Amino acid sequence: MHDDHVHPSPSGEHVEADGQWAFGTGFEDPLYGADTTVPDGIDGAELASCCVLLADDALIAAQRLAQWCTNAPELEEELALANIGLDLLGQARHLYARAGRADGTGRGEDAYAYFRDPAEFRNVRLVELPNGDYAFSVVRLLVFATWRLELFTRLTDTPDPVLAAIASKSIKELDYHRSYAAQWVVRLGDGTAESRLRAQRALDEVAPHLGELFTPHEHLRVDVASVRAETTAIVSRVLDTAGLVLPITESATGGGRDGLHTEHLPALLAELQSVARADPQATW
Amino acid sequence: MTGFETTSLEESDFELRLHEQFDDTIARDQRIEPRDWMPDGYRRTLIRQIAQHAHSEIIGMQPEGEWITRAPSLRRKAILFAKVQDEAGHGLYLYSAAETLGADRADLTQRLIDGRQKYSSIFNYPTPTFADVGVIAWLVDGAAICNQVPLCRSSFGPYARAMVRVCKEESFHQRQGYELLSTMMRGTDHQRATVQDAVDRWWWPSLMMFGPPDGDSPNSEQSMAWRIKRHTNDELRQRFVDMTVPQAAALGVTLPDPELRWNEERGRHDFGTPDWSELHRVITGDGPCNTERVARRRAAHEDGAWVREAASAHAATQAARAREGAAA
Amino acid sequence: MTDATPRTSAQWPLYEVFVRGKRGLNHVHVGSLHAADERMALTHARDLYTRRNEGVSIWVVRSDLITASTPDERDPFFAPSGDKVYRHPTFYDIPADVPHI
């Protein structure tokens, strides 16, 4: 099967038109068809490190969304959650592929996803937390998508053209994710007494993990202060509409970017990696 | 029945005429559309068949869905995720078709989770290895395609149109499954053994997907007459066997039927008889995973009630606000 | 259906979906779905009916707001269906002035 384009982006009609990169059409290589030479003047190791942490965020978030499969509150939401999960999985694949070229190891995406241990993962803790109820999942998604959209918007003019292209493609997806989550947070906040309670509780649980999102990282060269300001402003607007309050408890700096994870990540990875590791000689 | 100023005799004449016209539409191989007059039995049969079909898509997400989080490569993960998502979509196309007949999705869902309406018994078998993902796509989806392609010409328009959509998407499903199995067959000995093991487990249940033998299929004849169905169970089963045998050979797996051989005279394959008593057991609820599948669907539906209620409440509040705004 | 009381049931209303396959074509009816409000209906429609880039534009409309034409007079076969007591799709309102046969 040569046509590997299993998941067209929900962003719809624009995808093909701006497709300077033949994303997702390669048999094995998600960056098939793109010029993946690392331009002069770019530190490959640093670029790879940046791609890996962004990929890890997306992979773990996608894994959590996959756990909703067959458990969503309505069938139409199955489609929506899967679309978002597939978008993020696609982002992870492109970013890992970029990392493998940039760090000179030539590693494929699966080497990163399946054959690293939890302490080697660089995702923020927010994404590894268990799904909880639907309120927790959409509140987390709102924060995650809003923040990631801000990051990627700033990465569209990053010096590496491949990362810039991945960012450009991703922002259309993230815009949809944010909109989906925002709609739901408003519905839950402005819904029934029970949904409001659950949504507020979700916010209380998410709040301590916000600080980590805005901690500067040496290889992620974006203006963290402006990312923080924009993310907070947008999330606050949604919460205002929803009649919810973001508690001022953010303090933890996390540690996910340094490989210091909650106990939830090893369990998540054990499941994700189980088949691949059971028989490393196998071909899939 | 309001509005009719007719005697019952005239009314029954009228019904008779409608029935003739209905039969005539079927005979001319034209489609029946939702607002057309149709015999009660036709409506009931369609609702039952389309609902069972929709339920099968939704329950069918489970055995494969279990493997999305464990898929052994990111490419396989994306493919499987997209495939299971498609199945949710197929379920929705079909519920949508059932709703054009006046059925209500909430009611159909309730029937499913109360165990009052069936789904394809194939999904009551477990999926212990990743090879099952490939074999389901190859054999189970292959059998489904054999069943579904003729349904694209089913006499009921919305059902036929839903099937056209479904069939287009199913071809991706079957191909990716076959491709996974080919890859595994080129892998390690252990992988080859897993594929063969999965084929051994799924072959007979796949044959049973076509339903009981023609002589034992009480509803088939009427469904054929109404052109809801186009081929008998046995015809479709034969077609599936003939299609699958060369694929199995190319793959390098053995189909677990000692009686399976080419019949030169018939120009078709002879094959053994499935264990119908097993099918009966599985259909009547004694399959390996019946309870678990329905329980999972029930839990999702019931756990989601507060979410659906919240959205309804918000929509109602918004509508009320809009009315107040308009009145002010 | 003109019921103005707020819905609090968990059952979302039905919406019909129309997709413009590409520029230059009409919107075509592709099916239906359930959603709590218009915005959700559009989101769902995109996820359900345009997963493979099948559309450039989507319309959604609540099924119970559609007014259907009277059945084709050239085919009297259809004529009385609006009056049948079958559990009919309630969403096709027949204009009040349509004569009964």
PDB file of C-alpha atoms in Angstrom, chain B residues 1 3-4 14-15 18 21-22 25 34-38 40 43 85-86 89 92-93 96 99-102 104-106 165 169 172 308-309 311-312 315-316 323, chain C residues 4 6-12 14 30-32 34 36-37 40 48-49 51-52 68-69 71 76-78 80-81 84-89 91-92 94 100-101:
ATOM      1  CA  MET B   1     -55.981   7.898  10.770  1.00  0.00           C
ATOM      2  CA  GLY B   3     -58.426  13.257   7.386  1.00  0.00           C
ATOM      3  CA  PHE B   4     -59.834  10.337   5.482  1.00  0.00           C
ATOM      4  CA  PHE B  14     -56.623   2.417  -1.771  1.00  0.00           C
ATOM      5  CA  GLU B  15     -54.053   0.530   0.290  1.00  0.00           C
ATOM      6  CA  LEU B  18     -50.492   1.692  -3.004  1.00  0.00           C
ATOM      7  CA  GLN B  21     -47.431   0.671  -6.883  1.00  0.00           C
ATOM      8  CA  PHE B  22     -44.860  -0.173  -4.278  1.00  0.00           C
ATOM      9  CA  THR B  25     -41.418   0.363  -8.066  1.00  0.00           C
ATOM     10  CA  PRO B  34     -38.453   7.559   3.077  1.00  0.00           C
ATOM     11  CA  ARG B  35     -41.776   9.309   2.450  1.00  0.00           C
ATOM     12  CA  ASP B  36     -43.077   6.679   0.067  1.00  0.00           C
ATOM     13  CA  TRP B  37     -45.806   4.364   1.130  1.00  0.00           C
ATOM     14  CA  MET B  38     -44.321   1.040   2.114  1.00  0.00           C
ATOM     15  CA  ASP B  40     -45.259  -2.275   7.442  1.00  0.00           C
ATOM     16  CA  ARG B  43     -40.331  -0.868   7.143  1.00  0.00           C
ATOM     17  CA  GLN B  85     -12.913   5.990  13.606  1.00  0.00           C
ATOM     18  CA  ASP B  86     -14.373   5.071  10.223  1.00  0.00           C
ATOM     19  CA  GLY B  89     -18.718   6.915  11.078  1.00  0.00           C
ATOM     20  CA  LEU B  92     -23.622   6.883  12.181  1.00  0.00           C
ATOM     21  CA  TYR B  93     -24.395   6.707   8.435  1.00  0.00           C
ATOM     22  CA  SER B  96     -29.041   8.047  10.007  1.00  0.00           C
ATOM     23  CA  GLU B  99     -33.916   7.349  11.280  1.00  0.00           C
ATOM     24  CA  THR B 100     -35.368   8.161   7.866  1.00  0.00           C
ATOM     25  CA  LEU B 101     -37.744   5.263   8.524  1.00  0.00           C
ATOM     26  CA  GLY B 102     -38.989   6.875  11.703  1.00  0.00           C
ATOM     27  CA  ASP B 104     -35.099   6.940  16.830  1.00  0.00           C
ATOM     28  CA  ARG B 105     -31.408   6.485  17.516  1.00  0.00           C
ATOM     29  CA  ALA B 106     -31.772   6.793  21.268  1.00  0.00           C
ATOM     30  CA  ARG B 165     -20.224   5.511   1.402  1.00  0.00           C
ATOM     31  CA  GLU B 169     -14.177   3.418   2.901  1.00  0.00           C
ATOM     32  CA  PHE B 172      -9.072   0.887   2.610  1.00  0.00           C
ATOM     33  CA  ARG B 308     -25.250  15.049  26.634  1.00  0.00           C
ATOM     34  CA  GLU B 309     -27.579  16.605  29.191  1.00  0.00           C
ATOM     35  CA  ALA B 311     -25.025  20.225  26.054  1.00  0.00           C
ATOM     36  CA  SER B 312     -28.822  20.106  25.787  1.00  0.00           C
ATOM     37  CA  ALA B 315     -28.480  24.848  24.013  1.00  0.00           C
ATOM     38  CA  ALA B 316     -31.810  25.475  25.726  1.00  0.00           C
ATOM     39  CA  ARG B 323     -35.616  34.784  22.497  1.00  0.00           C
TER      40      ARG B 323
ATOM     41  CA  ALA C   4     -40.827  25.889  22.749  1.00  0.00           C
ATOM     42  CA  PRO C   6     -36.413  24.024  26.822  1.00  0.00           C
ATOM     43  CA  ARG C   7     -35.065  20.601  26.106  1.00  0.00           C
ATOM     44  CA  THR C   8     -33.272  19.052  28.973  1.00  0.00           C
ATOM     45  CA  SER C   9     -33.312  15.497  27.743  1.00  0.00           C
ATOM     46  CA  ALA C  10     -30.023  13.890  26.893  1.00  0.00           C
ATOM     47  CA  GLN C  11     -31.261  13.177  23.387  1.00  0.00           C
ATOM     48  CA  TRP C  12     -29.877  15.738  20.960  1.00  0.00           C
ATOM     49  CA  LEU C  14     -31.462  15.557  14.513  1.00  0.00           C
ATOM     50  CA  VAL C  30     -25.485  13.557   2.580  1.00  0.00           C
ATOM     51  CA  GLY C  31     -27.274  12.369   5.707  1.00  0.00           C
ATOM     52  CA  SER C  32     -28.015  13.409   9.229  1.00  0.00           C
ATOM     53  CA  HIS C  34     -27.382  14.500  16.223  1.00  0.00           C
ATOM     54  CA  ALA C  36     -27.177  19.872  20.770  1.00  0.00           C
ATOM     55  CA  ASP C  37     -26.893  23.086  18.773  1.00  0.00           C
ATOM     56  CA  MET C  40     -21.957  21.421  17.311  1.00  0.00           C
ATOM     57  CA  LEU C  48     -18.427  12.753  10.055  1.00  0.00           C
ATOM     58  CA  TYR C  49     -19.058  13.651   6.444  1.00  0.00           C
ATOM     59  CA  ARG C  51     -13.171  13.068   6.945  1.00  0.00           C
ATOM     60  CA  ARG C  52     -11.605  12.511   3.562  1.00  0.00           C
ATOM     61  CA  ALA C  68     -41.017  19.093   2.393  1.00  0.00           C
ATOM     62  CA  SER C  69     -42.879  19.496  -0.862  1.00  0.00           C
ATOM     63  CA  PRO C  71     -45.223  14.311  -3.191  1.00  0.00           C
ATOM     64  CA  PRO C  76     -50.121   9.384  -6.903  1.00  0.00           C
ATOM     65  CA  PHE C  77     -48.474   6.476  -5.172  1.00  0.00           C
ATOM     66  CA  PHE C  78     -46.826   8.941  -2.839  1.00  0.00           C
ATOM     67  CA  PRO C  80     -51.122  10.120   1.264  1.00  0.00           C
ATOM     68  CA  SER C  81     -47.938   9.366   3.082  1.00  0.00           C
ATOM     69  CA  LYS C  84     -50.085   7.847   7.678  1.00  0.00           C
ATOM     70  CA  VAL C  85     -49.916   6.971  11.278  1.00  0.00           C
ATOM     71  CA  TYR C  86     -46.741   4.969  11.020  1.00  0.00           C
ATOM     72  CA  ARG C  87     -44.056   6.196  13.332  1.00  0.00           C
ATOM     73  CA  HIS C  88     -43.153   8.604  10.652  1.00  0.00           C
ATOM     74  CA  PRO C  89     -40.175  10.887  10.664  1.00  0.00           C
ATOM     75  CA  PHE C  91     -39.267  16.069  10.768  1.00  0.00           C
ATOM     76  CA  TYR C  92     -40.980  16.427   7.411  1.00  0.00           C
ATOM     77  CA  ILE C  94     -46.443  18.874   5.413  1.00  0.00           C
ATOM     78  CA  HIS C 100     -56.008  15.075   1.853  1.00  0.00           C
ATOM     79  CA  ILE C 101     -55.953  13.301  -1.466  1.00  0.00           C
TER      80      ILE C 101
END
